């Protein structure tokens, strides 16, 4: 597909995304509200989580919530509905390959995630004056790798559950438990040990850490990035395989 | 000249269901070619194989000399498709859809013109999901024609259209053909097939059971003409069998049905008068495409013998 056409498709997809109340609510409003509430709760003098103040801990970790909501809640039902309702067939009949549509949708999710993050950080600033990142490249790297791998996971869900309803349910069912044990909800240190063990299998925990570590000056942790990249590659390949078969 | 659409021995199964079974047909340039057949006969599957949306299990397809499975890109620039089952995103606006599809085709008419041509002016800012069924259908037909295709596939073109919109659609199909394009039209409306199609294939159980012009099909499979009138029940009607061109006489109370062929009516009329009978309700019942359709698709062993 020629670049100007892809740009047009992506622009159209962006408009469609913004007309989707559930997607906008979950990816922009929800992390914002959760951040204000939970950062407020833990914003006490002397309260430290992972060596930083409660407020800044939660401002940063809610960026990962944006990422997870994008990949698990916004993208799967949207992509699945195109397969379910015959939008993909209609587009394919006019030489718009499904891959181009899925790429455009992912690109929009990527852009909206950046916008949501900017909104989140901007809104948090007056209430919880968090420090700037210790390593900006590290944070950007963590953000990009985390976001891409969650978007790939979203495409895998859409591939495996190609109806709006099922993709939406699966996304929501995955989102909440993963969120609760990721460290972006209660701090991991207060979780029972079984849950802390489970958290090691939670991709969102690695996304949270991939942002926090460089932000708070704990360096760029390779494990976080490798785990996220592996999830992204496996999901992406899996999705491509399923889509190809169809 | 080679056929614009050439299908030979097409076979396609879905899992265990054989949808198309050794189907062959050829469509000439500039034809409006109809596909008729009962639900599940394999019409949509056949058309989707021609469009390159499905891959045949066996057989060979050429559309404009191209293999739809191997050269879909080149093909799709030159064909237009209206699919039986398709949708656009719920929240896309009509103008956005037209704008996108126009961008895909360099030779497309501007979307404002298309909007007007299809009676959708004033609906440009409406969301797809808020359109009525008929309006959605008009939009899909507009999208199928937006790239000025050389071959147009219309799968149940007029489903959901009101009678006026149906006439508009027919006129458009004719004008598309007059421009030199070839049209493949799947339909369940006999009137549409009769009005529009140069030739019609009746598809039954995944095969072409018969193909001819609508008139040709009627004279081959229509089962002849019938003349119907009433007489008092006691009056003898068996002598009618000796009238030329009569092949059968049936009686249902006062109603007499005489079947036959060719100039049956004239001979029968003359004979009746010669017998001193002047029925006021004497009328000719000509077989229709619907009779052909029913005869072919309900024949116990497949295709009925030609008459
Ligand atoms: N995607 C599919 N998966 C499984 N079976 C299918 C699929 N599409 C069609 N079939 C089956 O293949 C057969 C032919 O279907 P097709 O859609 O080609 O019929 P059709 O002639 O277009 O019917 P209609 O007039 O109802 O549109 C049917 O028995 C149908 O159930
Ligand atoms: Mg069909």
PDB file of N, CA and C and ligand atoms in Angstrom, chain B residues 43-44 84 155-156 186, ligand 2:
ATOM      1  N   UNK B  43     -23.607 -19.576  -5.211  1.00  0.00           N
ATOM      2  CA  UNK B  43     -23.427 -18.363  -6.031  1.00  0.00           C
ATOM      3  C   UNK B  43     -22.380 -17.433  -5.432  1.00  0.00           C
ATOM      4  N   UNK B  44     -22.551 -17.141  -4.148  1.00  0.00           N
ATOM      5  CA  UNK B  44     -21.618 -16.214  -3.503  1.00  0.00           C
ATOM      6  C   UNK B  44     -20.206 -16.780  -3.498  1.00  0.00           C
ATOM      7  N   UNK B  84     -22.148  -9.710  -0.760  1.00  0.00           N
ATOM      8  CA  UNK B  84     -23.439  -9.988  -0.117  1.00  0.00           C
ATOM      9  C   UNK B  84     -23.372  -9.643   1.362  1.00  0.00           C
ATOM     10  N   UNK B 155     -23.483  -8.820  -5.813  1.00  0.00           N
ATOM     11  CA  UNK B 155     -24.072  -9.979  -5.143  1.00  0.00           C
ATOM     12  C   UNK B 155     -25.308  -9.515  -4.373  1.00  0.00           C
ATOM     13  N   UNK B 156     -26.451  -9.747  -4.958  1.00  0.00           N
ATOM     14  CA  UNK B 156     -27.733  -9.310  -4.400  1.00  0.00           C
ATOM     15  C   UNK B 156     -27.762  -7.791  -4.284  1.00  0.00           C
ATOM     16  N   UNK B 186     -25.720 -11.420  -9.110  1.00  0.00           N
ATOM     17  CA  UNK B 186     -26.392 -12.489  -8.377  1.00  0.00           C
ATOM     18  C   UNK B 186     -27.719 -11.941  -7.896  1.00  0.00           C
TER      19      UNK B 186
HETATM   20 MG1  LIG C   2     -25.105 -15.608  -1.677  1.00  0.00          MG
END
